[in-house]
Coordinates of C-alpha atoms and ligand atoms in Angstrom, one line a residue:
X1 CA 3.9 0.8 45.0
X2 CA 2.2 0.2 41.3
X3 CA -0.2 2.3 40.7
X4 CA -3.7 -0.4 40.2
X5 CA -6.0 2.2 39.4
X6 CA -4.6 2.8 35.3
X7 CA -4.7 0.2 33.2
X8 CA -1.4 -1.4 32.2
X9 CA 0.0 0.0 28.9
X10 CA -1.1 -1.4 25.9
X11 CA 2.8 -1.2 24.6
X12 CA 4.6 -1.5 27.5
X13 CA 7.7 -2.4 25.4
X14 CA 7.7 1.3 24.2
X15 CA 8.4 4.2 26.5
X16 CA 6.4 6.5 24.7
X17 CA 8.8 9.5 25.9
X18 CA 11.4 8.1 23.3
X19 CA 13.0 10.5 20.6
X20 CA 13.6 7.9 17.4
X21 CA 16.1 8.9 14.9
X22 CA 16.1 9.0 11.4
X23 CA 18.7 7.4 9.2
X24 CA 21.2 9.6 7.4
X25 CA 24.2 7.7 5.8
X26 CA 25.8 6.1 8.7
X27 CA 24.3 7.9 11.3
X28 CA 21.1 7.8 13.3
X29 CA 20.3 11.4 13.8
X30 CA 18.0 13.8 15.3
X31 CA 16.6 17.0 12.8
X32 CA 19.3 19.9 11.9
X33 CA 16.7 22.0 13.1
X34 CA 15.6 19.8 16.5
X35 CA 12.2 19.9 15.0
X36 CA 9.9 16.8 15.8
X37 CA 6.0 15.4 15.7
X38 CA 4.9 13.0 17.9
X39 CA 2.9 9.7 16.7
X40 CA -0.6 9.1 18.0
X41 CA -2.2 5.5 18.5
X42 CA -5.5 5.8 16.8
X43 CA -7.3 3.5 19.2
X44 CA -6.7 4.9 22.6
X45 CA -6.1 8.6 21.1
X46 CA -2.6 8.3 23.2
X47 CA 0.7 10.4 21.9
X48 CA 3.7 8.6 21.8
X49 CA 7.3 8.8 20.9
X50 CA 9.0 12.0 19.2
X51 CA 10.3 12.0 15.6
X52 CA 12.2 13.9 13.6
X53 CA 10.8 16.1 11.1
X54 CA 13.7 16.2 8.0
X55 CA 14.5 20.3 6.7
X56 CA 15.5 20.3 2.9
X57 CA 19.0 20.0 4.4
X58 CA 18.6 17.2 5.9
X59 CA 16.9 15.8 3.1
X60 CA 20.4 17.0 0.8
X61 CA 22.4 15.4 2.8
X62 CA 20.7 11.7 3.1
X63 CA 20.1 11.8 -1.1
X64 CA 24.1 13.1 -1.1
X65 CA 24.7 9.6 1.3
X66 CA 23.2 7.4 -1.0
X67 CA 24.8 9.0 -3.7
X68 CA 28.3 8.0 -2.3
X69 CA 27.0 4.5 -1.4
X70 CA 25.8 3.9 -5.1
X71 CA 29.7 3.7 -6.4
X72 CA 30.4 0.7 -4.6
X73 CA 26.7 -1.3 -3.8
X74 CA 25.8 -0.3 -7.4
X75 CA 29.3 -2.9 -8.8
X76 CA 29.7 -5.1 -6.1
X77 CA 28.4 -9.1 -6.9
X78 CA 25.1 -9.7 -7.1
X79 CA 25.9 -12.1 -5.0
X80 CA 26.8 -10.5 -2.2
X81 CA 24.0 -8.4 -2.7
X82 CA 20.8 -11.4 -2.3
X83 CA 23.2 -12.3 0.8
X84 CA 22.1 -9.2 2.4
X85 CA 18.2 -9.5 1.2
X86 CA 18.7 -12.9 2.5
X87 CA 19.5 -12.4 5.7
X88 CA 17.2 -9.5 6.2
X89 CA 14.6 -11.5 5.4
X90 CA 16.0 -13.6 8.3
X91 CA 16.0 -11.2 10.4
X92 CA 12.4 -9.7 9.7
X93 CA 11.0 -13.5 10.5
X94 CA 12.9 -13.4 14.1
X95 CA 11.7 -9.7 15.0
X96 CA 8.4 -10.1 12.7
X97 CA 6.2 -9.8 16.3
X98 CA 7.9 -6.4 17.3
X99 CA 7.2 -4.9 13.6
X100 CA 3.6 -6.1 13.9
X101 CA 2.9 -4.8 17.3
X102 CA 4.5 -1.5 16.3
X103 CA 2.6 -0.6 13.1
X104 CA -0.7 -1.7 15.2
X105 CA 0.4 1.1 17.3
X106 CA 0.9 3.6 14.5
X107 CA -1.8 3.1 12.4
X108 CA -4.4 0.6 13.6
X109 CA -4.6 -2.3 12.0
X110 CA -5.1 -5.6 13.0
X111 CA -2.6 -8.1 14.8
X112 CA -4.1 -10.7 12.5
X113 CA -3.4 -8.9 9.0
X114 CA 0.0 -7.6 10.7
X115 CA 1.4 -11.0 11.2
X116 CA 0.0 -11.7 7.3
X117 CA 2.5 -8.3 6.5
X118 CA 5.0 -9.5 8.3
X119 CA 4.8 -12.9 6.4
X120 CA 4.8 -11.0 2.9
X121 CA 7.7 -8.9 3.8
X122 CA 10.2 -11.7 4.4
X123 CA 9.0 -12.8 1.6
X124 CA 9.3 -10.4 -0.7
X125 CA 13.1 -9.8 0.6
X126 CA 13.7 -13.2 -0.1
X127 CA 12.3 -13.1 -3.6
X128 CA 14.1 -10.1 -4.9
X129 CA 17.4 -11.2 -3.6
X130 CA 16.8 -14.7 -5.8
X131 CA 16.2 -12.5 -8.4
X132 CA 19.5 -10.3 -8.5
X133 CA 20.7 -13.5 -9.0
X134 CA 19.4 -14.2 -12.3
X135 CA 19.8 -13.2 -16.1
X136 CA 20.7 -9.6 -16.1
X137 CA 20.1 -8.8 -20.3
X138 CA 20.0 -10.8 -23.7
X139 CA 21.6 -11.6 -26.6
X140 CA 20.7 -10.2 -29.8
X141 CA 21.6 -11.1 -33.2
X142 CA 20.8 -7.7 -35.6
X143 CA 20.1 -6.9 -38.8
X144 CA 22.7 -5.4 -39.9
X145 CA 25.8 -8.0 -41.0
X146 CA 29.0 -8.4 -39.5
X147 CA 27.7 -6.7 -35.7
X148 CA 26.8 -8.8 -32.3
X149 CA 24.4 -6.7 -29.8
X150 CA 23.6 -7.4 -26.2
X151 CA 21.7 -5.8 -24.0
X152 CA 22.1 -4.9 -19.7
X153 CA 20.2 -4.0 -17.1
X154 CA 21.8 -1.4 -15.0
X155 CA 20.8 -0.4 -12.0
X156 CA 19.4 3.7 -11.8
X157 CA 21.1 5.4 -9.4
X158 CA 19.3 6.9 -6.4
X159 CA 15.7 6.3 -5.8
X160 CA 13.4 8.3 -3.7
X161 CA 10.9 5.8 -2.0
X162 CA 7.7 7.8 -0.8
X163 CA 4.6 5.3 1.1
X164 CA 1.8 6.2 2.7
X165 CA 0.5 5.3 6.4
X166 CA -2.5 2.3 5.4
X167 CA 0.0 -0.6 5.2
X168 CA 3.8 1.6 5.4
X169 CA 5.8 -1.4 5.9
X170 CA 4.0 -3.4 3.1
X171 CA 4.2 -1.2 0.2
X172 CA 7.6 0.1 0.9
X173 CA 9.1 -3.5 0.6
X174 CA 7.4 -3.5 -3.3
X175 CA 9.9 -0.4 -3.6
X176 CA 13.0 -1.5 -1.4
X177 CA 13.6 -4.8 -2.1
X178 CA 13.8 -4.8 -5.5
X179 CA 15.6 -1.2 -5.7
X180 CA 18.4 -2.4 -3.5
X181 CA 18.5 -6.1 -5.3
X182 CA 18.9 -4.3 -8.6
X183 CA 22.0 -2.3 -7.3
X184 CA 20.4 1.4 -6.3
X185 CA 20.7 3.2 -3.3
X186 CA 17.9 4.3 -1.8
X187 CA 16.5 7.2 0.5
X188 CA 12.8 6.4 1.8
X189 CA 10.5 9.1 3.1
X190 CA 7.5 7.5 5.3
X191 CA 4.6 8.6 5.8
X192 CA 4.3 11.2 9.4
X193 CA 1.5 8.7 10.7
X194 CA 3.9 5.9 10.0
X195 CA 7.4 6.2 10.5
X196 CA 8.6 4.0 13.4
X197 CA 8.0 0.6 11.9
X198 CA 9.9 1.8 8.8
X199 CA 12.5 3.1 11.1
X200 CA 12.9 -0.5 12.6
X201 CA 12.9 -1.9 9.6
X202 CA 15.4 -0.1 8.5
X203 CA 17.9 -0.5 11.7
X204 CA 17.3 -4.8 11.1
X205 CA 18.7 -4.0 7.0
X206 CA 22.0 -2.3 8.6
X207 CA 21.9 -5.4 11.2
X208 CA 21.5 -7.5 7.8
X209 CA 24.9 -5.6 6.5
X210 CA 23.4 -2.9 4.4
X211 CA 26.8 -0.5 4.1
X212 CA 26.1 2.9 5.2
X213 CA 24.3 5.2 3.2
X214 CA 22.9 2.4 0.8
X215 CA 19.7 3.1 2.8
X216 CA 17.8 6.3 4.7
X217 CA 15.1 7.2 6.0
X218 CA 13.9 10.8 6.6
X219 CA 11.2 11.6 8.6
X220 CA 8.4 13.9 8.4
X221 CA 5.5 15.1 6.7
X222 CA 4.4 16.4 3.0
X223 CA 7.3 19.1 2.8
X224 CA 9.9 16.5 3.7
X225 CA 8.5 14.6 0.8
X226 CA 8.2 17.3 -1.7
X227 CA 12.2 18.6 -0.6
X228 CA 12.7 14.6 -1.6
X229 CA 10.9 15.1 -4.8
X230 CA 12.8 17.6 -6.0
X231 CA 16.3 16.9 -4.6
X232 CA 18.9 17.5 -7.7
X233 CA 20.6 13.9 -6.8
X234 CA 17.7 11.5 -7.4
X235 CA 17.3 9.2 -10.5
X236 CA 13.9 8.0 -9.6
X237 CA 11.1 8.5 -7.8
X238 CA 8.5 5.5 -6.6
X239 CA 5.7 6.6 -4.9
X240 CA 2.7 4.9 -3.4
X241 CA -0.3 7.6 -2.0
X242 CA -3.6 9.3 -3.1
X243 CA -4.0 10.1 -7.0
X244 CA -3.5 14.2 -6.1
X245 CA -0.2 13.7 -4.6
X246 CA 1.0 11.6 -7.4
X247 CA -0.4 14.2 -10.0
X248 CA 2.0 16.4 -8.0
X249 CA 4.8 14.6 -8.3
X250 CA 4.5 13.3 -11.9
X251 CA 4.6 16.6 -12.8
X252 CA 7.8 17.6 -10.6
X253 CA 9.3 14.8 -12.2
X254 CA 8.9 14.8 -15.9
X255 CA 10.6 18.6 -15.5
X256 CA 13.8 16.5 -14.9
X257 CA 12.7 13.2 -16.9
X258 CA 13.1 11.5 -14.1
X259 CA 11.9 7.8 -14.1
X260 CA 8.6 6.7 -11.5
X261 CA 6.9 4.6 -10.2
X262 CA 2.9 5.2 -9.3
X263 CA 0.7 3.4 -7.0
X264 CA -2.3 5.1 -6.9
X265 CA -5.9 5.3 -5.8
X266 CA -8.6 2.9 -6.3
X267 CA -12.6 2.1 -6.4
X268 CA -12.2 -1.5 -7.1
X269 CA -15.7 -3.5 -8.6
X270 CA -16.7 -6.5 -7.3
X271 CA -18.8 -8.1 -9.6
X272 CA -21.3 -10.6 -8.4
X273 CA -22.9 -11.9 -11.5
X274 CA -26.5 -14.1 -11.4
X275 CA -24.2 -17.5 -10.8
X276 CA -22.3 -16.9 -8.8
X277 CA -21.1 -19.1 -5.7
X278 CA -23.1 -17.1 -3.0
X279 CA -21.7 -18.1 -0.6
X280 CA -18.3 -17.5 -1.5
X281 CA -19.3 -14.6 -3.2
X282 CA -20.6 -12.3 -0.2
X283 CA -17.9 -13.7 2.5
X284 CA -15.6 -12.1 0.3
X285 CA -17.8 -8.9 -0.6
X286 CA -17.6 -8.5 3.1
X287 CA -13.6 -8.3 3.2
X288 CA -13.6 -6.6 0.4
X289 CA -14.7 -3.8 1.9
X290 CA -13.9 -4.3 5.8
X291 CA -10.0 -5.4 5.2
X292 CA -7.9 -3.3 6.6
X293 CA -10.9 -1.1 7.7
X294 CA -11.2 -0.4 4.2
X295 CA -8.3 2.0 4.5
X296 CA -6.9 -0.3 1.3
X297 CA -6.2 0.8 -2.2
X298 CA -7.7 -2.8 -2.9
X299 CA -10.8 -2.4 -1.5
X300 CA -13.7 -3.7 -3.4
X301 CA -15.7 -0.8 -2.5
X302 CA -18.1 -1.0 -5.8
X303 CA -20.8 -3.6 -5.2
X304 CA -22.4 -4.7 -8.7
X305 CA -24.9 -7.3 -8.2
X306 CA -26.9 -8.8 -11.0
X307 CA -30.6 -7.5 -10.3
X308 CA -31.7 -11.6 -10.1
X309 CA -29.6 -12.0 -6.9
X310 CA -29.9 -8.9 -5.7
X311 CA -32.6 -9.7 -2.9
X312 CA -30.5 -12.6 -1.5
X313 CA -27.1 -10.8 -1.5
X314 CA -28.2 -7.7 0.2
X315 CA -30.4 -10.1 2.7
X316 CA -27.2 -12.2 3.3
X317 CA -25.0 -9.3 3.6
X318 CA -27.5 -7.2 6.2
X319 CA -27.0 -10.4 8.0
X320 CA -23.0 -10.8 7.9
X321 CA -21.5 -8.0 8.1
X322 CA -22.5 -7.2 11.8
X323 CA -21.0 -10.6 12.6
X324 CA -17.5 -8.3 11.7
X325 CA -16.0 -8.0 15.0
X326 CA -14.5 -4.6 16.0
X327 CA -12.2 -3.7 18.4
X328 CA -8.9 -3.5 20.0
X329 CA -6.2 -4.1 16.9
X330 CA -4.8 -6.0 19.1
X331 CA -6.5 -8.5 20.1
X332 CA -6.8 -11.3 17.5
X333 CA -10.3 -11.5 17.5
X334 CA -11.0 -8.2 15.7
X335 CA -11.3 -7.8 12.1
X336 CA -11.9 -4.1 12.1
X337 CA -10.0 -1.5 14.2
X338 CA -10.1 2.3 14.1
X339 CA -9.3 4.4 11.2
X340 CA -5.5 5.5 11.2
X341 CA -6.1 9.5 12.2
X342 CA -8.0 12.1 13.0
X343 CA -8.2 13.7 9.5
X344 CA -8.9 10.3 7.7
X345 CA -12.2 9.4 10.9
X346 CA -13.1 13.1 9.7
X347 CA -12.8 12.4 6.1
X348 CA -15.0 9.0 6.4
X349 CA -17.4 10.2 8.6
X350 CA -18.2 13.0 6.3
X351 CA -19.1 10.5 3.5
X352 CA -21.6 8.8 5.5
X353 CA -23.0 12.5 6.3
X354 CA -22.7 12.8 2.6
X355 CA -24.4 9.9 1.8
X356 CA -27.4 11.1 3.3
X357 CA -27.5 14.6 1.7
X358 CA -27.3 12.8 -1.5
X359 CA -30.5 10.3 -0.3
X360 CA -28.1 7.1 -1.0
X361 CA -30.5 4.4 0.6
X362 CA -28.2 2.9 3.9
X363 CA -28.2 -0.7 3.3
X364 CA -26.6 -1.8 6.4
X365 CA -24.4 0.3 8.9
X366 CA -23.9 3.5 9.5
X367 CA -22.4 4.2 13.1
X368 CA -19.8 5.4 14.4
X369 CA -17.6 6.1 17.7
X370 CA -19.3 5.6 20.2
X371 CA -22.9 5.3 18.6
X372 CA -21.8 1.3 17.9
X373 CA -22.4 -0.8 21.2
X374 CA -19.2 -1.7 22.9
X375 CA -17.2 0.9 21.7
X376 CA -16.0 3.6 24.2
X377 CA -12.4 4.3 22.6
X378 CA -10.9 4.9 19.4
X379 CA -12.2 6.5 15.9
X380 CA -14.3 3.3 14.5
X381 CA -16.9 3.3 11.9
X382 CA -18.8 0.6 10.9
X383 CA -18.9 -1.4 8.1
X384 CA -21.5 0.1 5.9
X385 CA -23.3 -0.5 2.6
X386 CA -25.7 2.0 0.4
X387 CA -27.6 1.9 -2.2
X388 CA -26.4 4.2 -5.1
X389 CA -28.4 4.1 -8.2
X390 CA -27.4 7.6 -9.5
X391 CA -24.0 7.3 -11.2
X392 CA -23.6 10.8 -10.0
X393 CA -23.7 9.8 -6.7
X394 CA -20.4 10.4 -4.5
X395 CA -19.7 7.6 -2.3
X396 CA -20.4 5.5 -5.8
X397 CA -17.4 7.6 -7.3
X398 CA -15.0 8.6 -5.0
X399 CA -12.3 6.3 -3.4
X400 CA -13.7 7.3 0.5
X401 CA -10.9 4.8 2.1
X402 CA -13.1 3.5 4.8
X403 CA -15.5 0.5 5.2
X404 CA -18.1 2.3 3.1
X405 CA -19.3 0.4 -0.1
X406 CA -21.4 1.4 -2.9
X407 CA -23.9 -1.0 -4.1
X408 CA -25.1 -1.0 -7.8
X409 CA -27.6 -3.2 -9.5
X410 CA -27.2 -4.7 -12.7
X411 CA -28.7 -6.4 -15.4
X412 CA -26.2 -8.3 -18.3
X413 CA -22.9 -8.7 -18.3
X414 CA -22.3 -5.3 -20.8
X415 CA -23.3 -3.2 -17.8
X416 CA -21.7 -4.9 -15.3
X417 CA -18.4 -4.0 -17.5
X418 CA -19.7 -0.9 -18.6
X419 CA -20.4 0.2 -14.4
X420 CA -17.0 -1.1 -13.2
X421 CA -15.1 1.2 -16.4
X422 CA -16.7 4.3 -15.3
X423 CA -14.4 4.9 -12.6
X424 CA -11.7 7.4 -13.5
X425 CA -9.5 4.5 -11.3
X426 CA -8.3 1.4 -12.6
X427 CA -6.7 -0.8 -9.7
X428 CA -8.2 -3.7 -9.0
X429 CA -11.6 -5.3 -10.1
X430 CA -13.0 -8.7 -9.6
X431 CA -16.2 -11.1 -10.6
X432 CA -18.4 -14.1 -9.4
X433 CA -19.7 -16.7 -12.2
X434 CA -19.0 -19.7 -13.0
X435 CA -19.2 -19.5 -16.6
X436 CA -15.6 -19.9 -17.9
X437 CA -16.3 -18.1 -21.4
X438 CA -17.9 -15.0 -19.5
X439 CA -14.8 -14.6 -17.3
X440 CA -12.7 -14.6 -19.6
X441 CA -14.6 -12.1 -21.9
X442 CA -15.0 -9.7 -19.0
X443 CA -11.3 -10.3 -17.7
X444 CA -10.3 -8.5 -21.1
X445 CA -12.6 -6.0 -20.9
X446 CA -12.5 -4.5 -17.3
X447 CA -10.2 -1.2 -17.7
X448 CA -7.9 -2.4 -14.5
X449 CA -4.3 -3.5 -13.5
X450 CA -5.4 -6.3 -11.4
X451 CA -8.7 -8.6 -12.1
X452 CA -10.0 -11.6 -9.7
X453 CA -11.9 -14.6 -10.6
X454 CA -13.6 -16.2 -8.1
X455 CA -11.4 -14.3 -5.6
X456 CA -10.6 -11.1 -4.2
X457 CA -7.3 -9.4 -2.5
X458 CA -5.3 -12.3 -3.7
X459 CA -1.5 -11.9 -3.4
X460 CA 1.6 -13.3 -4.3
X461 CA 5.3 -11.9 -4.3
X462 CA 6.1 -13.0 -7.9
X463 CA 2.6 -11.6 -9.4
X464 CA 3.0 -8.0 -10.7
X465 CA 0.6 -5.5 -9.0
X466 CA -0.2 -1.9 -10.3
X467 CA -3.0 0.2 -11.7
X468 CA -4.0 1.8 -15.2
X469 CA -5.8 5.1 -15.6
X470 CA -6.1 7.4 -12.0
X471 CA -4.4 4.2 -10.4
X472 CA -0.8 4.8 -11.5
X473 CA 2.4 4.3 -13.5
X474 CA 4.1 0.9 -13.6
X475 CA 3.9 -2.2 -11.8
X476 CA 5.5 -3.5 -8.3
X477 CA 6.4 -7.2 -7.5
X478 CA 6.6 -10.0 -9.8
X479 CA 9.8 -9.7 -12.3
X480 CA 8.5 -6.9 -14.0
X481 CA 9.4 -4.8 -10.4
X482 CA 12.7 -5.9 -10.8
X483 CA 12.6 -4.3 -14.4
X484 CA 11.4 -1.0 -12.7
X485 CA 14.7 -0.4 -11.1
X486 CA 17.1 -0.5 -14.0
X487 CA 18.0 0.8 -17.2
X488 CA 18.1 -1.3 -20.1
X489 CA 22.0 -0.8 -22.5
X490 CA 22.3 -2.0 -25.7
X491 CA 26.0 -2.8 -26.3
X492 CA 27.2 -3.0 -30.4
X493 CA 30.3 -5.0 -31.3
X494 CA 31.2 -4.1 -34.9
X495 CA 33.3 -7.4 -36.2
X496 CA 36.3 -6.8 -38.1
Ligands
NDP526 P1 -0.8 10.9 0.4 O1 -0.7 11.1 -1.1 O2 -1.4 12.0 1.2 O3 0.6 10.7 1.0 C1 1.5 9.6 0.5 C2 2.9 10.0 0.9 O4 3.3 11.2 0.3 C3 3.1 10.3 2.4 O5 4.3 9.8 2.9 C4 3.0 11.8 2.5 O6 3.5 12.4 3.6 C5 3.8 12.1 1.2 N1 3.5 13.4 0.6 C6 2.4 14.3 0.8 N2 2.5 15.4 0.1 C7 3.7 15.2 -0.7 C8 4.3 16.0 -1.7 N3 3.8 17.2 -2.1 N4 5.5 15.5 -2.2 C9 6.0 14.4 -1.8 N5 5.4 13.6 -0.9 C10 4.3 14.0 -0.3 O7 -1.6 9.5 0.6 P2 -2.0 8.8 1.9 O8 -0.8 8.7 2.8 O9 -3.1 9.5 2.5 O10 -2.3 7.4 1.4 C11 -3.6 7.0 1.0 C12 -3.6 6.9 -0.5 O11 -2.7 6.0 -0.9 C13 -5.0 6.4 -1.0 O12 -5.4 7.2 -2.0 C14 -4.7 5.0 -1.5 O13 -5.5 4.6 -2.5 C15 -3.3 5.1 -1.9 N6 -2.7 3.8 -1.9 C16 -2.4 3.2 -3.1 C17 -1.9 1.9 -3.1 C18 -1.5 1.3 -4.4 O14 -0.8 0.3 -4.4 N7 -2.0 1.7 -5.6 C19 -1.7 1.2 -1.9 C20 -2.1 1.9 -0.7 C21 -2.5 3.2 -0.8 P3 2.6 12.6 4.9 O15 1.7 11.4 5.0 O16 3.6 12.5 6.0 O17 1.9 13.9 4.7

């Protein structure tokens, strides 16, 4: 008989006794050392599935695999490369349900932004394996008489891929895609909170007709990244995490010289100047800070709002942003689920406490757990807004990773820019006006990798994405990614 007093299983699909394995060369494998750590869904505080946790050796012998496996995918036709990425990206469309449902379990965001992820992902698989296909170098005619020059790109040998748990599957296709379309070999490292999706992603590549060892995944936690970051065999390192981490590991890798990749933290400005579309302008403050429960490097978590609007934006938004439905991830009617962990509902709720040591004024907000009606499960905090006039203040300075914004008046256009540069950061920024001259100016001006007009968290596969200052090192997607992964050769023919 079925038991009918316990609620069905949320993810029935998975018995949540399984042991996953990580990818080593051919083989799916269990730790050297039989070590593993258990995932945890964030909404109903359940443990599920066991997974390895990669030693050092472990680690050796995956970056040893994909240094075997670079000989042959590295000179094989480019060809026969974009066939793989092509197919894969076939394959991610077919199974793009199962990689949703599983990263919901892991970490807590939404079905509805999952299915967007998913959408991006086959995308982005598809992209890079159009470009392998394209010019690889240029012709050059030089100075000097009587010589021809041309230039390749070649690919870089071995990269080490290490993403973070707020969107794992997302920002690891910015690293794999284009690494493997440019002719590396690749070993990712996951983050602990995050690792099954990636591990299902990787099984549909081999399905796709990856040869072994052109792709691993190790499992684990911080040490199984560091033995990564300083494993003798790797050529490159592209890393996507907090601004201390990458510190660490730019200065691991310059040691060696090695090439990297940084994607960093952020406090992204939105910039809502005196004409501004309103209405457009505060549904989009809204996701700007609520998207992906603000656990987003492109959160627009910086509020500047011309002092002449100020009144009506702050009235509108105390009005819409309890209309943000939270919830159940899974159900498609919630925009907000719960923060990914333990440590990162610790680390948010002690901002808000923060926030009022510091006497920020609370705007609108300011629950959590089970303080916000409805909620009986799962670490959720609501979407919340202060006031922070002092440029000292905290939550105006410090990328908090939560639904938390920091609201700051202005009054011309020099402090708007002058506000939004004071961030050590330099992701993303963004503005509201409709004067084309005053965009443009500002555009220039605002110290960041990304800026929106009249827009915010706008994507695309071909658009380069990347930070200046705090926010990182280079740039993902777009045709500059592809750049990323290879060296350039410049090739002299002497004529006789
Ligand atoms: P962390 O820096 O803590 O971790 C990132 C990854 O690095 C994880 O896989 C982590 O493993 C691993 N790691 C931890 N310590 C080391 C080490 N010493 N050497 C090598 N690897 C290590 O970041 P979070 O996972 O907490 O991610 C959140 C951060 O990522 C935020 O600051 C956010 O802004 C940033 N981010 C940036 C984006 C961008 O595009 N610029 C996009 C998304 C996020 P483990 O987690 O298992 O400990």
């Amino acid at each position: 008989m079925t038991d009918t007093t316990k609620p069905p299983r949320r993810f029935a699909e998975i018995d949540p006794e399984q042991c996953f394995d990580m990818l080593i060369g051919e083989s799916w494998v269990q730790a050297s050392s039989g070590e593993t750590f258990r995932c945890f869904d964030p909404y109903d505080d359940e443990e599920w599935g066991h997974v390895p946790v990669a030693s050092a050796d472990d680690v050796a012998h995956a970056v040893a695999a994909a240094r075997d496996a670079f000989a042959t995918w590295s000179r094989i036709p480019a060809l026969a490369r974009s066939a793989v990425l092509s197919r894969w990206a076939q394959l991610i469309d077919e199974n793009s349900e199962t990689l949703a449902r599983l990263q919901v379990h892991e970490n807590g965001k939404t079905i509805t932004e999952m299915r967007a992820v998913t959408g991006s992902l086959r995308q982005t698989a598809d992209y890079f394996g159009h470009l392998a296909l394209g010019p690889i170098g240029s012709t050059i005619e030089p100075f000097m008489p009587n010589h021809e020059a041309w230039t390749v790109r070649q690919p870089i040998g071995v990269v080490a891929a290490i993403a973070p748990w707020n969107n794992p599957l997302g920002l690891l296709s910015w690293k794999l895609f284009p690494a493997l379309a440019a002719g590396n070999t690749i070993v990712v490292k996951p983050s602990e909170v995050t690792p099954v999706s990636t591990l299902f992603l990787a099984k549909l590549g081999l399905e796709a007709g990856l040869p072994a060892g052109v792709l691993n995944v190790v499992t684990g936690a911080g040490p199984t990244g560091a033995a990564l970051v300083d494993s003798p065999g790797i050529d490159k390192i592209a890393f996507t995490g907090s601004t201390s981490t990458g510190a660490v590991i730019a200065q691991r890798a310059a040691a060696r010289f090695l090439r990297t990749t940084l994607e960093l933290g952020g406090k992204g400005a939105q910039i809502v100047f005196a004409d501004a579309d309103l209405d457009r302008a505060t549904a989009s403050l809204v996701t700007g800070i609520t998207a992906g429960t603000g656990q987003a490097c492109n959160a627009g978590s910086r509020l500047l709002v011309h002092g002449s609007v100020y009144d009506e934006v702050i009235d509108r938004l105390r009005t819409l942003i309890p209309e943000v439905r939270i919830g159940d991830p899974l159900e498609p009617t919630s925009a907000i689920g719960p923060l990914a962990s333990r440590p990162q509902y610790e680390k948010v709720t002690g901002y808000l406490d923060l926030a009022e040591e510091e006497g920020n004024e609370l705007l609108v907000g300011g629950r959590r757990g089970e303080q916000i009606s409805g909620v009986t499960t799962g670490r959720f905090v609501e979407p919340t807004l202060y006031a922070t006039p002092d440029s000292q203040s905290r939550i105006r300075r410090e990328e908090i990773f939560g639904p938390v914004g920091a609201v700051i008046r202005f009054d011309d256009e020099d402090e708007a820019v002058r506000i939004a540069n004071e961030s050590p950061y330099g992701l993303v920024a963004g503005m509201w006006t409709k004067d084309v001259s005053r965009a443009h100016r500002a555009a220039k001006r605002l110290e960041s990798g990304v800026v929106w007009i009249n827009t915010w968290r706008a994507f695309s596969t071909n658009v380069p994405f990347g930070g200046v200052k705090h926010s990182g090192i280079g740039r993902e997607i777009g045709p500059d990614a592809l750049l990323e992964y290879t060296e350039t050769k410049s090739v002299w023919l002497g004529l006789d």
